[in-house]
Amino acid sequence: MQFQTEEPVIKPPQTGPDTPPPYNTAPDVSSEDIQSPDQTQVEEFLLNKSDGAENKPTIALLLPLGASDPGLRKDAAALQDAAMMALFDRQASDINLIPVDTKGTADGAEQAAREAIGRGADIILGPLLSQSVNAVAPVTRQAGVPVLSFSNNERAAGDGIYVIGITPYAQLERLISYSLGKGLTRFAVLAPDDAYGNRIVSDMQQVIGERGGEISRLSFYNPVGTDFTDQARAMSNYDIRRGSLKSRIKALEARNDEVSRAALAQLRRRDTLGGLDFEAILLPTLDPLVLRSLAAQLAQYDVSQPEVRILGLSLWDEFGDLSSEPPLVGSWYVAPPDDSWRLFAERYRKTYSHLPPTLAALAYEATALAILSSHADTPFSRDSLVNPQGYQGILGVFRLTAGGHSHRGLAIKQITDDGVQILDPAPTSFEAAIN
């Protein structure tokens, strides 16, 4: 499952008074047990409900529909389709949905927010990119219009801005907590030398500081490079460990007795001698080829599983069959649960004739949540959005905090010879385990 990358996070999700207490059940904003419509049905429903739109609650959808980047335009179209599907699924004929183009720029997002508010928007879904969220925030805050952003960057969160994307912080908190529970306390990080990598390192340091453990080694690599030999060699402390092996072999050779010869036979099958100062290594990357290369080159320098556990984030769900790469077999990574997503993706495919990007799930969840909020005693208010028990969504259970951050139930997966298995299922409610 893939989520957009953003600039480094300045602050972690808030806890304490901003974290609501747990409840037992959560309203459903997923697409389970709903018959798949076809695209014509969706379009006809939206066309037929347009009468009297000016008197209906209005949801504005801010998306980069006219962005210069074709990939961004494609994602925007999928987000819009998912939002329309949510409207159809809930037969929300009492809701007016207005897509507004941000053009994929901060200035375009600000103009789109002003247009949406001018057209009577009661709530805004989007924008997608963090710079766009920052641009719309002053406009929407002044107008008192809440925003459910698709970004995964918490910088703009708060005062009516809610970030519903799955953040790196939330992923790392789940992954590190699980690893600590399995007895791993010393971690290494080999991250890309860019905004994404710096963000991961910042969040990792924050999580380690809060949850325990230590970061024993930290290194960066060229995100557009293909040869990571120097980084792998340095990360493994290879030269010192190789030197230790040679010294030990030389000493045993000098003894020339039966015990020494038996020990030599064992040592000559090794490349290094001596342990590492970390038990797990985090490999955050945006490219599956880079991940495969990093794992292979680390293994070449005696950083291999199960002695050192390789850890990853939810982007690994997008990387194809990683079990075909032996050094990655045994790795753990964090990701949303699969069941609701697979049902949604299949329904989306039946409706629009192609599979959706994972981002589309956020648009569906946000639209369904906005529809739910529209029926509250105080529609689109903080109380109608910040439900302590959370919501059952397409990407698992989630909830928003009064400070604009999101909590999500995430699973721990393991790469095996036969594919991916669930090591620790995603929580389905907000009990103490994920508060």
Short mmCIF file of C-alpha atoms in Angstrom, two decimals:
data_model
loop_
_atom_site.label_atom_id
_atom_site.label_comp_id
_atom_site.label_asym_id
_atom_site.label_seq_id
_atom_site.Cartn_x
_atom_site.Cartn_y
_atom_site.Cartn_z
CA MET A 1 0.00 0.00 0.00
CA GLN A 2 1.50 3.28 -1.02
CA PHE A 3 1.19 6.72 0.45
CA GLN A 4 2.58 10.02 -0.71
CA THR A 5 5.86 11.22 0.76
CA GLU A 6 6.15 14.60 2.41
CA GLU A 7 8.80 16.80 4.01
CA PRO A 8 10.19 15.99 7.47
CA VAL A 9 7.82 16.08 10.43
CA ILE A 10 8.36 18.86 12.97
CA LYS A 11 6.33 17.36 15.83
CA PRO A 12 4.98 13.88 16.68
CA PRO A 13 1.32 13.05 17.21
CA GLN A 14 -0.03 14.57 20.39
CA THR A 15 -0.96 12.42 23.36
CA GLY A 16 -2.36 13.09 26.80
CA PRO A 17 -5.51 15.26 26.99
CA ASP A 18 -5.80 15.24 23.21
CA THR A 19 -6.12 11.46 23.11
CA PRO A 20 -9.73 10.37 23.64
CA PRO A 21 -10.60 7.41 25.89
CA PRO A 22 -11.30 3.95 24.40
CA TYR A 23 -14.77 2.65 23.59
CA ASN A 24 -15.88 -0.80 22.49
CA THR A 25 -17.41 -0.29 19.05
CA ALA A 26 -16.82 1.96 16.08
CA PRO A 27 -19.08 3.18 13.25
CA ASP A 28 -18.34 1.58 9.89
CA VAL A 29 -17.05 3.86 7.10
CA SER A 30 -15.69 1.02 4.98
CA SER A 31 -17.33 -0.49 1.90
CA GLU A 32 -17.98 -4.01 3.19
CA ASP A 33 -21.27 -5.77 2.42
CA ILE A 34 -22.22 -3.20 -0.23
CA GLN A 35 -23.08 -4.29 -3.76
CA SER A 36 -20.65 -3.00 -6.37
CA PRO A 37 -22.22 -0.32 -8.59
CA ASP A 38 -21.13 0.23 -12.15
CA GLN A 39 -19.76 3.60 -13.24
CA THR A 40 -22.99 4.53 -15.04
CA GLN A 41 -25.00 4.01 -11.86
CA VAL A 42 -22.65 6.28 -9.93
CA GLU A 43 -22.77 9.01 -12.57
CA GLU A 44 -26.57 8.82 -12.87
CA PHE A 45 -26.98 9.03 -9.12
CA LEU A 46 -24.77 12.12 -8.92
CA LEU A 47 -26.58 13.73 -11.86
CA ASN A 48 -30.06 13.07 -10.46
CA LYS A 49 -29.22 14.40 -7.00
CA SER A 50 -28.06 17.78 -8.29
CA ASP A 51 -31.48 19.42 -7.94
CA GLY A 52 -31.61 21.80 -5.01
CA ALA A 53 -27.88 21.43 -4.39
CA GLU A 54 -27.65 24.95 -2.99
CA ASN A 55 -29.78 23.92 0.00
CA LYS A 56 -27.80 20.79 0.85
CA PRO A 57 -24.74 20.29 3.07
CA THR A 58 -21.71 20.77 0.85
CA ILE A 59 -18.52 18.70 0.83
CA ALA A 60 -15.68 20.20 -1.20
CA LEU A 61 -13.07 17.85 -2.63
CA LEU A 62 -9.74 19.62 -3.22
CA LEU A 63 -7.58 17.57 -5.60
CA PRO A 64 -4.74 18.17 -8.10
CA LEU A 65 -6.94 17.29 -11.05
CA GLY A 66 -5.04 19.64 -13.38
CA ALA A 67 -1.52 19.04 -12.05
CA SER A 68 1.37 19.05 -14.50
CA ASP A 69 2.50 15.63 -13.22
CA PRO A 70 0.46 12.89 -14.96
CA GLY A 71 0.93 10.53 -12.01
CA LEU A 72 -0.52 13.14 -9.67
CA ARG A 73 -3.46 13.67 -12.03
CA LYS A 74 -4.09 9.93 -12.09
CA ASP A 75 -4.10 9.75 -8.29
CA ALA A 76 -6.43 12.74 -8.12
CA ALA A 77 -8.89 11.09 -10.50
CA ALA A 78 -8.86 7.92 -8.39
CA LEU A 79 -9.49 9.92 -5.22
CA GLN A 80 -12.43 11.65 -6.87
CA ASP A 81 -13.85 8.34 -8.11
CA ALA A 82 -13.57 6.83 -4.62
CA ALA A 83 -15.33 9.83 -3.07
CA MET A 84 -18.18 9.53 -5.58
CA MET A 85 -18.43 5.80 -4.88
CA ALA A 86 -18.78 6.52 -1.14
CA LEU A 87 -21.54 9.03 -1.89
CA PHE A 88 -23.36 6.44 -4.02
CA ASP A 89 -22.85 3.60 -1.52
CA ARG A 90 -24.54 5.61 1.21
CA GLN A 91 -27.17 7.01 -1.16
CA ALA A 92 -26.30 10.45 0.20
CA SER A 93 -28.78 12.38 -1.93
CA ASP A 94 -28.84 15.04 0.78
CA ILE A 95 -25.14 15.89 0.19
CA ASN A 96 -23.63 18.22 -2.39
CA LEU A 97 -20.12 17.12 -3.48
CA ILE A 98 -18.05 19.71 -5.37
CA PRO A 99 -14.58 18.77 -6.72
CA VAL A 100 -12.23 21.77 -6.98
CA ASP A 101 -8.88 21.66 -8.80
CA THR A 102 -5.77 22.66 -6.81
CA LYS A 103 -3.56 22.22 -9.92
CA GLY A 104 -1.02 20.48 -7.68
CA THR A 105 0.45 23.74 -6.37
CA ALA A 106 0.26 25.64 -3.11
CA ASP A 107 -1.15 28.74 -4.81
CA GLY A 108 -3.70 26.61 -6.64
CA ALA A 109 -4.72 24.98 -3.37
CA GLU A 110 -5.24 28.34 -1.67
CA GLN A 111 -7.39 29.54 -4.58
CA ALA A 112 -9.33 26.26 -4.55
CA ALA A 113 -10.04 26.64 -0.82
CA ARG A 114 -11.33 30.16 -1.35
CA GLU A 115 -13.52 28.96 -4.23
CA ALA A 116 -14.86 26.06 -2.16
CA ILE A 117 -15.74 28.32 0.75
CA GLY A 118 -17.33 30.80 -1.66
CA ARG A 119 -19.50 27.96 -2.97
CA GLY A 120 -20.71 27.15 0.53
CA ALA A 121 -18.43 24.29 1.56
CA ASP A 122 -19.25 23.00 5.04
CA ILE A 123 -16.19 20.72 5.10
CA ILE A 124 -13.17 20.24 2.83
CA LEU A 125 -11.65 16.87 1.92
CA GLY A 126 -8.04 17.15 0.80
CA PRO A 127 -5.71 18.55 -0.35
CA LEU A 128 -3.29 15.75 -1.10
CA LEU A 129 0.15 17.34 -0.73
CA SER A 130 1.44 18.84 2.51
CA GLN A 131 2.46 22.15 0.94
CA SER A 132 -1.12 22.47 -0.26
CA VAL A 133 -2.45 21.73 3.23
CA ASN A 134 -0.23 24.48 4.63
CA ALA A 135 -1.54 26.86 1.98
CA VAL A 136 -5.24 26.24 2.65
CA ALA A 137 -4.96 26.20 6.45
CA PRO A 138 -5.12 30.00 7.04
CA VAL A 139 -8.08 30.30 4.67
CA THR A 140 -10.11 27.47 6.17
CA ARG A 141 -9.29 28.39 9.75
CA GLN A 142 -10.44 31.94 9.19
CA ALA A 143 -13.69 30.66 7.67
CA GLY A 144 -14.15 28.01 10.36
CA VAL A 145 -14.38 25.20 7.81
CA PRO A 146 -12.85 21.86 8.91
CA VAL A 147 -10.40 20.04 6.64
CA LEU A 148 -9.83 16.28 6.34
CA SER A 149 -6.47 16.21 4.57
CA PHE A 150 -5.19 13.20 2.63
CA SER A 151 -1.63 14.13 3.58
CA ASN A 152 0.43 12.01 5.98
CA ASN A 153 2.31 15.02 7.37
CA GLU A 154 1.18 16.29 10.77
CA ARG A 155 2.77 19.75 10.46
CA ALA A 156 -0.48 21.53 9.60
CA ALA A 157 -2.64 19.49 11.97
CA GLY A 158 -4.72 21.25 14.57
CA ASP A 159 -7.27 24.04 14.77
CA GLY A 160 -9.64 22.40 12.33
CA ILE A 161 -7.08 20.63 10.12
CA TYR A 162 -7.18 16.81 10.39
CA VAL A 163 -4.53 14.57 8.81
CA ILE A 164 -5.99 11.16 7.97
CA GLY A 165 -3.06 9.65 6.05
CA ILE A 166 -1.06 6.83 7.65
CA THR A 167 1.92 8.67 9.07
CA PRO A 168 5.48 7.37 9.34
CA TYR A 169 5.35 8.13 13.05
CA ALA A 170 2.35 5.85 13.56
CA GLN A 171 4.02 3.09 11.55
CA LEU A 172 7.27 3.34 13.48
CA GLU A 173 5.49 3.43 16.82
CA ARG A 174 3.76 0.14 16.00
CA LEU A 175 6.85 -1.49 14.49
CA ILE A 176 9.27 -0.52 17.25
CA SER A 177 6.81 -1.42 20.01
CA TYR A 178 6.41 -4.88 18.48
CA SER A 179 10.17 -5.31 18.07
CA LEU A 180 10.84 -4.29 21.66
CA GLY A 181 8.23 -6.82 22.78
CA LYS A 182 10.24 -9.48 20.95
CA GLY A 183 13.43 -8.54 22.79
CA LEU A 184 15.08 -6.34 20.15
CA THR A 185 16.46 -3.19 21.76
CA ARG A 186 19.35 -2.04 19.57
CA PHE A 187 18.44 -0.62 16.16
CA ALA A 188 20.25 0.62 13.07
CA VAL A 189 18.78 2.86 10.38
CA LEU A 190 19.98 3.06 6.78
CA ALA A 191 17.88 5.79 5.18
CA PRO A 192 17.85 7.77 1.92
CA ASP A 193 19.60 11.11 2.14
CA ASP A 194 16.53 13.20 1.30
CA ALA A 195 13.47 14.76 2.93
CA TYR A 196 11.77 11.38 3.30
CA GLY A 197 14.80 9.78 4.93
CA ASN A 198 15.31 12.69 7.29
CA ARG A 199 11.67 12.51 8.29
CA ILE A 200 11.92 8.79 9.04
CA VAL A 201 15.07 9.29 11.12
CA SER A 202 13.44 12.13 13.07
CA ASP A 203 10.36 10.03 13.80
CA MET A 204 12.48 6.98 14.65
CA GLN A 205 14.47 9.00 17.16
CA GLN A 206 11.24 10.28 18.69
CA VAL A 207 9.70 6.81 18.96
CA ILE A 208 12.88 5.30 20.45
CA GLY A 209 12.99 8.11 22.98
CA GLU A 210 9.42 7.40 24.02
CA ARG A 211 9.27 3.61 23.79
CA GLY A 212 12.80 2.58 24.73
CA GLY A 213 15.75 0.97 23.00
CA GLU A 214 18.57 2.75 21.24
CA ILE A 215 19.73 3.63 17.74
CA SER A 216 23.21 2.09 17.63
CA ARG A 217 24.02 2.99 14.02
CA LEU A 218 22.69 5.57 11.60
CA SER A 219 23.71 6.07 7.99
CA PHE A 220 22.33 7.61 4.80
CA TYR A 221 22.57 6.56 1.16
CA ASN A 222 22.10 8.30 -2.17
CA PRO A 223 18.39 7.79 -2.98
CA VAL A 224 19.08 7.68 -6.73
CA GLY A 225 22.17 5.49 -6.44
CA THR A 226 22.53 1.83 -7.36
CA ASP A 227 25.73 0.85 -5.53
CA PHE A 228 25.51 0.92 -1.74
CA THR A 229 28.72 -0.96 -1.06
CA ASP A 230 30.34 1.75 1.06
CA GLN A 231 27.25 2.20 3.24
CA ALA A 232 26.77 -1.55 3.72
CA ARG A 233 30.45 -2.06 4.51
CA ALA A 234 30.47 0.76 7.06
CA MET A 235 27.13 -0.23 8.59
CA SER A 236 28.40 -3.78 9.18
CA ASN A 237 31.72 -2.61 10.66
CA TYR A 238 33.09 -5.06 8.13
CA ASP A 239 36.74 -4.02 8.02
CA ILE A 240 37.21 -4.34 11.78
CA ARG A 241 35.32 -7.66 11.93
CA ARG A 242 37.27 -8.95 8.92
CA GLY A 243 40.52 -7.92 10.59
CA SER A 244 39.48 -9.74 13.77
CA LEU A 245 38.90 -12.91 11.77
CA LYS A 246 42.29 -12.73 10.07
CA SER A 247 44.06 -12.15 13.39
CA ARG A 248 42.29 -15.11 14.96
CA ILE A 249 43.14 -17.37 12.03
CA LYS A 250 46.79 -16.34 12.18
CA ALA A 251 46.96 -17.07 15.90
CA LEU A 252 45.39 -20.50 15.49
CA GLU A 253 47.69 -21.36 12.59
CA ALA A 254 50.66 -20.65 14.81
CA ARG A 255 49.48 -23.24 17.37
CA ASN A 256 49.25 -26.12 14.89
CA ASP A 257 47.41 -28.52 17.24
CA GLU A 258 44.28 -30.60 16.74
CA VAL A 259 41.94 -28.23 18.59
CA SER A 260 43.29 -25.23 16.68
CA ARG A 261 42.95 -27.01 13.36
CA ALA A 262 39.30 -27.82 14.13
CA ALA A 263 38.66 -24.19 15.02
CA LEU A 264 40.41 -23.05 11.84
CA ALA A 265 38.14 -25.24 9.73
CA GLN A 266 35.14 -23.43 11.20
CA LEU A 267 36.60 -19.93 10.89
CA ARG A 268 37.68 -20.35 7.28
CA ARG A 269 34.01 -20.70 6.32
CA ARG A 270 33.32 -17.25 7.73
CA ASP A 271 33.96 -13.76 6.38
CA THR A 272 34.06 -11.91 9.69
CA LEU A 273 34.44 -12.45 13.42
CA GLY A 274 32.59 -10.62 16.15
CA GLY A 275 29.02 -9.46 16.64
CA LEU A 276 27.23 -6.33 15.53
CA ASP A 277 26.11 -3.57 17.83
CA PHE A 278 22.51 -3.75 16.58
CA GLU A 279 19.84 -6.46 16.46
CA ALA A 280 17.53 -4.93 13.83
CA ILE A 281 17.96 -2.55 10.92
CA LEU A 282 15.29 -0.29 9.44
CA LEU A 283 15.44 0.10 5.65
CA PRO A 284 13.01 2.87 4.66
CA THR A 285 12.94 3.27 0.90
CA LEU A 286 10.58 4.39 -1.85
CA ASP A 287 11.96 1.99 -4.47
CA PRO A 288 11.73 -1.82 -4.43
CA LEU A 289 14.93 -2.15 -6.47
CA VAL A 290 16.81 -0.09 -3.92
CA LEU A 291 15.43 -2.26 -1.12
CA ARG A 292 16.55 -5.44 -2.86
CA SER A 293 20.01 -4.00 -3.48
CA LEU A 294 20.41 -2.80 0.11
CA ALA A 295 19.41 -6.17 1.53
CA ALA A 296 21.72 -8.06 -0.84
CA GLN A 297 24.72 -5.82 -0.16
CA LEU A 298 24.18 -5.91 3.59
CA ALA A 299 24.10 -9.72 3.43
CA GLN A 300 27.32 -9.65 1.45
CA TYR A 301 28.93 -7.91 4.42
CA ASP A 302 27.52 -10.31 7.03
CA VAL A 303 24.41 -8.38 8.05
CA SER A 304 21.84 -11.10 7.56
CA GLN A 305 18.77 -12.64 9.12
CA PRO A 306 17.88 -14.00 11.60
CA GLU A 307 20.89 -12.59 13.47
CA VAL A 308 19.83 -9.08 12.41
CA ARG A 309 16.14 -8.51 11.69
CA ILE A 310 15.37 -6.27 8.71
CA LEU A 311 12.47 -3.88 9.32
CA GLY A 312 10.30 -1.95 6.86
CA LEU A 313 7.30 0.35 6.49
CA SER A 314 3.95 0.03 4.73
CA LEU A 315 5.34 0.91 1.29
CA TRP A 316 6.68 -2.64 1.18
CA ASP A 317 3.12 -3.77 0.45
CA GLU A 318 3.54 -2.13 -2.98
CA PHE A 319 6.86 -3.80 -3.79
CA GLY A 320 5.69 -7.07 -5.30
CA ASP A 321 6.97 -10.51 -4.30
CA LEU A 322 9.80 -9.73 -1.90
CA SER A 323 10.03 -13.39 -0.90
CA SER A 324 11.96 -13.94 -4.13
CA GLU A 325 14.88 -12.02 -2.55
CA PRO A 326 16.51 -14.43 -0.03
CA PRO A 327 18.12 -11.71 2.15
CA LEU A 328 14.65 -10.26 2.77
CA VAL A 329 13.08 -13.52 3.91
CA GLY A 330 12.36 -13.14 7.62
CA SER A 331 11.92 -9.36 7.47
CA TRP A 332 9.17 -7.65 9.45
CA TYR A 333 7.19 -4.67 8.26
CA VAL A 334 4.14 -2.69 9.33
CA ALA A 335 1.08 -2.18 7.11
CA PRO A 336 -2.69 -1.73 7.23
CA PRO A 337 -4.79 -4.91 7.39
CA ASP A 338 -5.68 -6.47 4.05
CA ASP A 339 -9.26 -7.72 4.27
CA SER A 340 -11.26 -4.50 3.94
CA TRP A 341 -8.81 -3.10 1.43
CA ARG A 342 -9.12 -6.14 -0.85
CA LEU A 343 -12.91 -5.92 -0.77
CA PHE A 344 -12.79 -2.22 -1.56
CA ALA A 345 -10.23 -2.63 -4.34
CA GLU A 346 -12.34 -5.31 -6.01
CA ARG A 347 -15.51 -3.21 -5.75
CA TYR A 348 -13.63 -0.22 -7.16
CA ARG A 349 -12.32 -2.37 -10.04
CA LYS A 350 -15.82 -3.58 -10.86
CA THR A 351 -17.07 0.01 -10.87
CA TYR A 352 -14.25 1.74 -12.77
CA SER A 353 -12.58 -1.18 -14.60
CA HIS A 354 -9.18 -0.72 -13.01
CA LEU A 355 -7.62 -1.20 -9.59
CA PRO A 356 -7.26 1.84 -7.32
CA PRO A 357 -4.15 3.25 -5.69
CA THR A 358 -4.23 2.85 -1.93
CA LEU A 359 -4.74 6.60 -1.61
CA ALA A 360 -8.26 6.09 -2.93
CA ALA A 361 -9.18 4.40 0.35
CA LEU A 362 -8.50 7.66 2.18
CA ALA A 363 -10.93 9.53 -0.06
CA TYR A 364 -13.61 6.90 0.49
CA GLU A 365 -13.10 6.93 4.27
CA ALA A 366 -13.08 10.73 4.45
CA THR A 367 -16.23 11.06 2.34
CA ALA A 368 -18.08 8.42 4.36
CA LEU A 369 -16.98 10.13 7.58
CA ALA A 370 -18.15 13.53 6.29
CA ILE A 371 -21.54 12.04 5.38
CA LEU A 372 -21.78 10.54 8.85
CA SER A 373 -20.85 13.89 10.39
CA SER A 374 -23.52 15.67 8.33
CA HIS A 375 -26.20 13.75 10.24
CA ALA A 376 -24.87 14.70 13.69
CA ASP A 377 -26.60 17.17 16.00
CA THR A 378 -23.84 19.65 15.15
CA PRO A 379 -22.78 18.68 11.59
CA PHE A 380 -19.08 18.91 10.69
CA SER A 381 -18.17 19.98 14.22
CA ARG A 382 -15.15 18.67 16.07
CA ASP A 383 -17.42 16.54 18.26
CA SER A 384 -18.93 14.91 15.17
CA LEU A 385 -15.51 14.03 13.74
CA VAL A 386 -13.48 13.18 16.84
CA ASN A 387 -15.21 9.97 17.90
CA PRO A 388 -13.34 8.30 20.81
CA GLN A 389 -14.27 4.83 19.56
CA GLY A 390 -13.01 5.66 16.09
CA TYR A 391 -14.28 4.25 12.79
CA GLN A 392 -14.00 0.95 10.97
CA GLY A 393 -12.37 2.02 7.72
CA ILE A 394 -11.06 0.45 4.55
CA LEU A 395 -7.51 0.58 5.90
CA GLY A 396 -8.53 -0.70 9.32
CA VAL A 397 -9.80 1.01 12.42
CA PHE A 398 -8.87 4.68 12.78
CA ARG A 399 -9.78 7.74 14.77
CA LEU A 400 -9.02 11.43 14.77
CA THR A 401 -7.84 13.44 17.75
CA ALA A 402 -8.91 16.95 18.68
CA GLY A 403 -5.40 18.05 17.70
CA GLY A 404 -5.93 16.87 14.13
CA HIS A 405 -3.80 13.72 14.22
CA SER A 406 -4.94 10.21 13.38
CA HIS A 407 -4.52 6.88 15.14
CA ARG A 408 -4.76 3.68 13.09
CA GLY A 409 -4.70 0.00 13.83
CA LEU A 410 -1.80 -1.53 11.88
CA ALA A 411 -0.60 -5.10 11.38
CA ILE A 412 2.91 -6.56 11.59
CA LYS A 413 3.75 -8.74 8.58
CA GLN A 414 6.66 -11.06 7.85
CA ILE A 415 8.20 -12.01 4.52
CA THR A 416 8.54 -15.79 4.22
CA ASP A 417 9.64 -18.21 1.50
CA ASP A 418 5.95 -18.62 0.61
CA GLY A 419 5.00 -14.94 0.58
CA VAL A 420 3.77 -12.65 3.36
CA GLN A 421 2.21 -13.80 6.62
CA ILE A 422 0.64 -11.85 9.47
CA LEU A 423 2.81 -11.95 12.58
CA ASP A 424 0.59 -9.72 14.70
CA PRO A 425 -2.90 -8.78 13.45
CA ALA A 426 -4.04 -5.18 13.36
CA PRO A 427 -6.15 -4.16 16.36
CA THR A 428 -9.84 -3.81 15.55
CA SER A 429 -10.71 -1.40 18.35
CA PHE A 430 -8.99 1.28 20.37
CA GLU A 431 -8.06 -0.47 23.56
CA ALA A 432 -4.97 0.28 25.60
CA ALA A 433 -2.70 -1.50 23.09
CA ILE A 434 -2.85 1.34 20.57
CA ASN A 435 -3.81 4.32 22.74
#
